[in-house]
């Protein structure tokens, strides 16, 4: 057997010696995409320097603090309900020196993760190629990242999947190999890597899964420990024992092949059961929340009390770097956060019960305290990790997941409309009437992808004829075509501004489709923005870190809420009043928890994302459901209804049918100890936004169809009234009341259209008129009736002196029809 690996030392490498780094960009590209052909290109033909690679890919290692945290100065994170969430450390809280790790354990780690660790210079091209080939042939061959690269990914770089980031990873790995010995890197990695079940580091994992110290482990147990590193979900020894057992046995085979154990020992070890004990602590501890705390402390200048630079804050949190011997201080902080671990556990339980199929949809829940903005829940239906192929995510879907919000965005459009009115200066109220016909085809003032210069929107029920609906009704019934016409009337810029004021922090573009939630936001943002509505327009910025106390018990930071009014209270109250009806009268009866509440459903056009965002006076919760890996439609899916304890099939999911019942279940639990209270009374002036405004009857247009559109566009109902006319059938003749008349919206207007049949009107009575009077009256009659006819005068003898010189009779006689084109004969009396 080879001598113990920890005794192998390597000579210092020349920093500018790079016989392979020019080719590593191509290899990293192949390893990152897993789709390239297995090839090692240009390795032996090109030479360069670290500086040249750094400059080419904007990766300056001097910008990174590559120091390892001190083992003895760790900071703890505690939830609002007193649970120790974990220690904020890049190392485990139970570290062990490398020379105290048994050879058996080290051999298992290296065999499972990086057998050539003591031979490569930070990048193992053979392992990358083997991993690529394994992916292409569907044969497990281990990962392509060396232990050094894992240290870089976990501690110094983002998880961004770009070629530049991959190349930078390799450059930083090479720099780590230059700065530290192999033993230092291995010791740091073994004590900091995540082993699942909130175990960070090899000793913590040994105690978690076997209740043993490292020197008590058997071969089979030592071989199992590194298995969850690659994927704590797929290879979890408690939840996926078959996967873990197969992977453990592969590691035992590698330990035999690498000379760490004898073949007969390996055979005997493979025959042993896993032997994992029950969990010694809750499995619900959320590593993604710890990551969020870590990120905020280092990146947010609000925590400048810890230092003015990221490096200074890092030292304050984690203590002095292990490599600096003349440094002391730092670390040992207590960080209290706003998460309610009891609610977090229940949210996680609900999500993972509803969505049990790793290949199926999942969900996320975010909850915000309305009074302060404190984040109470950030729960995901998938486990935190970097193996996206197995459904893991290296971030929290609730806090960082970006998906389209669908109609859950409509309250922002409503608030903007009530605040600004339309672009013509007309007021918009909940009592205003809107054309709800489907589809709505709207010409865009700017390109509106993907439909070019026109945007076509349909309601969930498909096509429908002309009709009117109040904006209030369109809100709680989620009428897409009304909101499409509304955003066109007020301008999408107003919606962008309103959403941002209320609490949406993601960048938004002023496209018309924003009213239907066609831009990506996180569940946390949606909860925060709705919380502002629940507060009648007062915004509390959401926050995660409540206070920081140093090791001496001195509070060095405490969050100070800074509420500010971003929306008029009467407008906010009007919006709340409308979306209260979503539950009582509209699209989300399944969200009803029997107390004062309001909210809105959201379903994207292709049914790939469904939402319910709602609140009670004390807290706001956002629920999102969709596929974590894709935007596949939620059609033909089966989930487990945790409330009814049975499987439930969905032909097609909607926010009101899937997200709403999950919201109901969680909020029923979350409010079980909170006394129900009503929403505050409407502020003075709220009723203004519920009144029905007036509109002017529009001027006549060129066609009947355009006239109908014009009438409905101003909130009036058009009724076609056919009238006799010699004009072609369907020709617009006029409107009643006349154009310019001021009517309350919702009033009917008669649109007069020719029926193509010349009208018959009764002949007027001209008797007793002289010739001039008769001629004038006939001209007026022709104009008023619209009948084109002619007339002629004739005389008849009369013995009655009173009839001389005046009309005695007409053809047609008075009161009988005169038709289009007819000639009327008017007879005057002539004395004998």
PDB file of N, CA and C in Angstrom, residues 744-791:
ATOM      1  N   UNK A 744     -73.807  58.566 -17.661  1.00  0.00           N
ATOM      2  CA  UNK A 744     -73.112  57.728 -16.680  1.00  0.00           C
ATOM      3  C   UNK A 744     -72.673  56.434 -17.362  1.00  0.00           C
ATOM      4  N   UNK A 745     -71.427  56.014 -17.081  1.00  0.00           N
ATOM      5  CA  UNK A 745     -70.934  54.786 -17.697  1.00  0.00           C
ATOM      6  C   UNK A 745     -71.848  53.621 -17.350  1.00  0.00           C
ATOM      7  N   UNK A 746     -72.008  52.717 -18.317  1.00  0.00           N
ATOM      8  CA  UNK A 746     -72.921  51.604 -18.164  1.00  0.00           C
ATOM      9  C   UNK A 746     -74.253  51.849 -18.829  1.00  0.00           C
ATOM     10  N   UNK A 747     -74.530  53.129 -19.192  1.00  0.00           N
ATOM     11  CA  UNK A 747     -75.790  53.476 -19.852  1.00  0.00           C
ATOM     12  C   UNK A 747     -75.788  52.963 -21.284  1.00  0.00           C
ATOM     13  N   UNK A 748     -76.970  52.587 -21.779  1.00  0.00           N
ATOM     14  CA  UNK A 748     -77.072  52.094 -23.145  1.00  0.00           C
ATOM     15  C   UNK A 748     -77.253  53.241 -24.127  1.00  0.00           C
ATOM     16  N   UNK A 749     -76.616  53.079 -25.278  1.00  0.00           N
ATOM     17  CA  UNK A 749     -76.703  54.027 -26.376  1.00  0.00           C
ATOM     18  C   UNK A 749     -77.253  53.281 -27.583  1.00  0.00           C
ATOM     19  N   UNK A 750     -78.259  53.868 -28.251  1.00  0.00           N
ATOM     20  CA  UNK A 750     -78.829  53.249 -29.452  1.00  0.00           C
ATOM     21  C   UNK A 750     -77.985  53.635 -30.655  1.00  0.00           C
ATOM     22  N   UNK A 751     -77.439  52.637 -31.310  1.00  0.00           N
ATOM     23  CA  UNK A 751     -76.646  52.853 -32.524  1.00  0.00           C
ATOM     24  C   UNK A 751     -77.556  52.527 -33.709  1.00  0.00           C
ATOM     25  N   UNK A 752     -77.936  53.568 -34.447  1.00  0.00           N
ATOM     26  CA  UNK A 752     -78.901  53.420 -35.528  1.00  0.00           C
ATOM     27  C   UNK A 752     -78.202  52.987 -36.799  1.00  0.00           C
ATOM     28  N   UNK A 753     -78.698  51.875 -37.357  1.00  0.00           N
ATOM     29  CA  UNK A 753     -78.087  51.265 -38.532  1.00  0.00           C
ATOM     30  C   UNK A 753     -79.173  51.020 -39.573  1.00  0.00           C
ATOM     31  N   UNK A 754     -78.851  51.289 -40.827  1.00  0.00           N
ATOM     32  CA  UNK A 754     -79.812  51.077 -41.910  1.00  0.00           C
ATOM     33  C   UNK A 754     -80.131  49.593 -42.054  1.00  0.00           C
ATOM     34  N   UNK A 755     -81.443  49.327 -42.305  1.00  0.00           N
ATOM     35  CA  UNK A 755     -81.818  47.941 -42.591  1.00  0.00           C
ATOM     36  C   UNK A 755     -81.903  47.678 -44.089  1.00  0.00           C
ATOM     37  N   UNK A 756     -81.572  48.728 -44.872  1.00  0.00           N
ATOM     38  CA  UNK A 756     -81.566  48.567 -46.322  1.00  0.00           C
ATOM     39  C   UNK A 756     -82.932  48.664 -46.966  1.00  0.00           C
ATOM     40  N   UNK A 757     -83.988  48.868 -46.213  1.00  0.00           N
ATOM     41  CA  UNK A 757     -85.353  48.977 -46.751  1.00  0.00           C
ATOM     42  C   UNK A 757     -85.786  50.435 -46.678  1.00  0.00           C
ATOM     43  N   UNK A 758     -86.149  51.027 -47.846  1.00  0.00           N
ATOM     44  CA  UNK A 758     -86.576  52.430 -47.818  1.00  0.00           C
ATOM     45  C   UNK A 758     -87.704  52.606 -46.813  1.00  0.00           C
ATOM     46  N   UNK A 759     -87.668  53.622 -46.035  1.00  0.00           N
ATOM     47  CA  UNK A 759     -88.679  53.794 -44.997  1.00  0.00           C
ATOM     48  C   UNK A 759     -90.010  54.278 -45.569  1.00  0.00           C
ATOM     49  N   UNK A 760     -91.083  53.926 -44.911  1.00  0.00           N
ATOM     50  CA  UNK A 760     -92.404  54.446 -45.226  1.00  0.00           C
ATOM     51  C   UNK A 760     -92.852  55.318 -44.070  1.00  0.00           C
ATOM     52  N   UNK A 761     -93.119  56.580 -44.426  1.00  0.00           N
ATOM     53  CA  UNK A 761     -93.564  57.505 -43.390  1.00  0.00           C
ATOM     54  C   UNK A 761     -94.900  58.098 -43.821  1.00  0.00           C
ATOM     55  N   UNK A 762     -95.771  58.421 -42.900  1.00  0.00           N
ATOM     56  CA  UNK A 762     -97.086  58.979 -43.267  1.00  0.00           C
ATOM     57  C   UNK A 762     -96.955  60.384 -43.864  1.00  0.00           C
ATOM     58  N   UNK A 763     -97.748  60.581 -44.907  1.00  0.00           N
ATOM     59  CA  UNK A 763     -97.773  61.884 -45.569  1.00  0.00           C
ATOM     60  C   UNK A 763     -98.306  62.926 -44.589  1.00  0.00           C
ATOM     61  N   UNK A 764     -97.679  64.098 -44.617  1.00  0.00           N
ATOM     62  CA  UNK A 764     -98.127  65.165 -43.717  1.00  0.00           C
ATOM     63  C   UNK A 764     -99.395  65.818 -44.264  1.00  0.00           C
ATOM     64  N   UNK A 765    -100.073  66.460 -43.381  1.00  0.00           N
ATOM     65  CA  UNK A 765    -101.320  67.141 -43.751  1.00  0.00           C
ATOM     66  C   UNK A 765    -100.994  68.587 -44.144  1.00  0.00           C
ATOM     67  N   UNK A 766    -101.211  68.891 -45.446  1.00  0.00           N
ATOM     68  CA  UNK A 766    -100.925  70.232 -45.964  1.00  0.00           C
ATOM     69  C   UNK A 766    -102.184  71.066 -46.161  1.00  0.00           C
ATOM     70  N   UNK A 767    -103.332  70.531 -45.886  1.00  0.00           N
ATOM     71  CA  UNK A 767    -104.585  71.205 -46.177  1.00  0.00           C
ATOM     72  C   UNK A 767    -104.665  72.545 -45.441  1.00  0.00           C
ATOM     73  N   UNK A 768    -105.132  73.551 -46.264  1.00  0.00           N
ATOM     74  CA  UNK A 768    -105.295  74.897 -45.706  1.00  0.00           C
ATOM     75  C   UNK A 768    -104.076  75.776 -45.910  1.00  0.00           C
ATOM     76  N   UNK A 769    -102.907  75.189 -46.393  1.00  0.00           N
ATOM     77  CA  UNK A 769    -101.706  75.991 -46.604  1.00  0.00           C
ATOM     78  C   UNK A 769    -101.714  76.565 -48.001  1.00  0.00           C
ATOM     79  N   UNK A 770    -101.153  77.754 -48.166  1.00  0.00           N
ATOM     80  CA  UNK A 770    -101.015  78.301 -49.506  1.00  0.00           C
ATOM     81  C   UNK A 770     -99.830  77.639 -50.197  1.00  0.00           C
ATOM     82  N   UNK A 771     -99.559  77.983 -51.393  1.00  0.00           N
ATOM     83  CA  UNK A 771     -98.523  77.314 -52.187  1.00  0.00           C
ATOM     84  C   UNK A 771     -97.147  77.488 -51.568  1.00  0.00           C
ATOM     85  N   UNK A 772     -96.829  78.700 -51.094  1.00  0.00           N
ATOM     86  CA  UNK A 772     -95.496  78.928 -50.510  1.00  0.00           C
ATOM     87  C   UNK A 772     -95.323  78.137 -49.238  1.00  0.00           C
ATOM     88  N   UNK A 773     -96.370  78.164 -48.431  1.00  0.00           N
ATOM     89  CA  UNK A 773     -96.290  77.412 -47.166  1.00  0.00           C
ATOM     90  C   UNK A 773     -96.188  75.922 -47.433  1.00  0.00           C
ATOM     91  N   UNK A 774     -96.916  75.410 -48.367  1.00  0.00           N
ATOM     92  CA  UNK A 774     -96.878  73.976 -48.678  1.00  0.00           C
ATOM     93  C   UNK A 774     -95.514  73.569 -49.216  1.00  0.00           C
ATOM     94  N   UNK A 775     -94.977  74.412 -50.069  1.00  0.00           N
ATOM     95  CA  UNK A 775     -93.664  74.090 -50.640  1.00  0.00           C
ATOM     96  C   UNK A 775     -92.596  74.033 -49.551  1.00  0.00           C
ATOM     97  N   UNK A 776     -92.628  74.986 -48.639  1.00  0.00           N
ATOM     98  CA  UNK A 776     -91.652  75.011 -47.545  1.00  0.00           C
ATOM     99  C   UNK A 776     -91.830  73.818 -46.619  1.00  0.00           C
ATOM    100  N   UNK A 777     -93.093  73.490 -46.311  1.00  0.00           N
ATOM    101  CA  UNK A 777     -93.337  72.372 -45.384  1.00  0.00           C
ATOM    102  C   UNK A 777     -92.926  71.048 -45.989  1.00  0.00           C
ATOM    103  N   UNK A 778     -93.142  70.869 -47.314  1.00  0.00           N
ATOM    104  CA  UNK A 778     -92.718  69.627 -47.981  1.00  0.00           C
ATOM    105  C   UNK A 778     -91.199  69.488 -47.963  1.00  0.00           C
ATOM    106  N   UNK A 779     -90.480  70.571 -48.151  1.00  0.00           N
ATOM    107  CA  UNK A 779     -89.010  70.518 -48.120  1.00  0.00           C
ATOM    108  C   UNK A 779     -88.510  70.102 -46.740  1.00  0.00           C
ATOM    109  N   UNK A 780     -89.130  70.675 -45.697  1.00  0.00           N
ATOM    110  CA  UNK A 780     -88.749  70.291 -44.333  1.00  0.00           C
ATOM    111  C   UNK A 780     -89.052  68.815 -44.077  1.00  0.00           C
ATOM    112  N   UNK A 781     -90.223  68.386 -44.540  1.00  0.00           N
ATOM    113  CA  UNK A 781     -90.633  67.000 -44.336  1.00  0.00           C
ATOM    114  C   UNK A 781     -89.669  66.034 -45.013  1.00  0.00           C
ATOM    115  N   UNK A 782     -89.201  66.350 -46.200  1.00  0.00           N
ATOM    116  CA  UNK A 782     -88.257  65.476 -46.906  1.00  0.00           C
ATOM    117  C   UNK A 782     -86.945  65.374 -46.128  1.00  0.00           C
ATOM    118  N   UNK A 783     -86.520  66.492 -45.592  1.00  0.00           N
ATOM    119  CA  UNK A 783     -85.255  66.468 -44.831  1.00  0.00           C
ATOM    120  C   UNK A 783     -85.408  65.674 -43.532  1.00  0.00           C
ATOM    121  N   UNK A 784     -86.467  65.930 -42.839  1.00  0.00           N
ATOM    122  CA  UNK A 784     -86.666  65.270 -41.541  1.00  0.00           C
ATOM    123  C   UNK A 784     -86.892  63.781 -41.680  1.00  0.00           C
ATOM    124  N   UNK A 785     -87.607  63.366 -42.694  1.00  0.00           N
ATOM    125  CA  UNK A 785     -87.942  61.949 -42.830  1.00  0.00           C
ATOM    126  C   UNK A 785     -86.835  61.135 -43.467  1.00  0.00           C
ATOM    127  N   UNK A 786     -85.975  61.806 -44.215  1.00  0.00           N
ATOM    128  CA  UNK A 786     -84.939  61.075 -44.936  1.00  0.00           C
ATOM    129  C   UNK A 786     -85.460  60.400 -46.187  1.00  0.00           C
ATOM    130  N   UNK A 787     -86.745  60.633 -46.528  1.00  0.00           N
ATOM    131  CA  UNK A 787     -87.345  60.049 -47.727  1.00  0.00           C
ATOM    132  C   UNK A 787     -87.126  61.002 -48.907  1.00  0.00           C
ATOM    133  N   UNK A 788     -86.574  60.456 -49.960  1.00  0.00           N
ATOM    134  CA  UNK A 788     -86.378  61.266 -51.163  1.00  0.00           C
ATOM    135  C   UNK A 788     -87.622  61.135 -52.040  1.00  0.00           C
ATOM    136  N   UNK A 789     -88.332  62.240 -52.188  1.00  0.00           N
ATOM    137  CA  UNK A 789     -89.521  62.229 -53.036  1.00  0.00           C
ATOM    138  C   UNK A 789     -89.646  63.608 -53.693  1.00  0.00           C
ATOM    139  N   UNK A 790     -90.523  63.668 -54.675  1.00  0.00           N
ATOM    140  CA  UNK A 790     -90.795  64.939 -55.364  1.00  0.00           C
ATOM    141  C   UNK A 790     -92.272  65.268 -55.229  1.00  0.00           C
ATOM    142  N   UNK A 791     -92.625  66.454 -55.624  1.00  0.00           N
ATOM    143  CA  UNK A 791     -94.029  66.849 -55.581  1.00  0.00           C
ATOM    144  C   UNK A 791     -94.355  67.809 -56.734  1.00  0.00           C
TER     145      UNK A 791
END
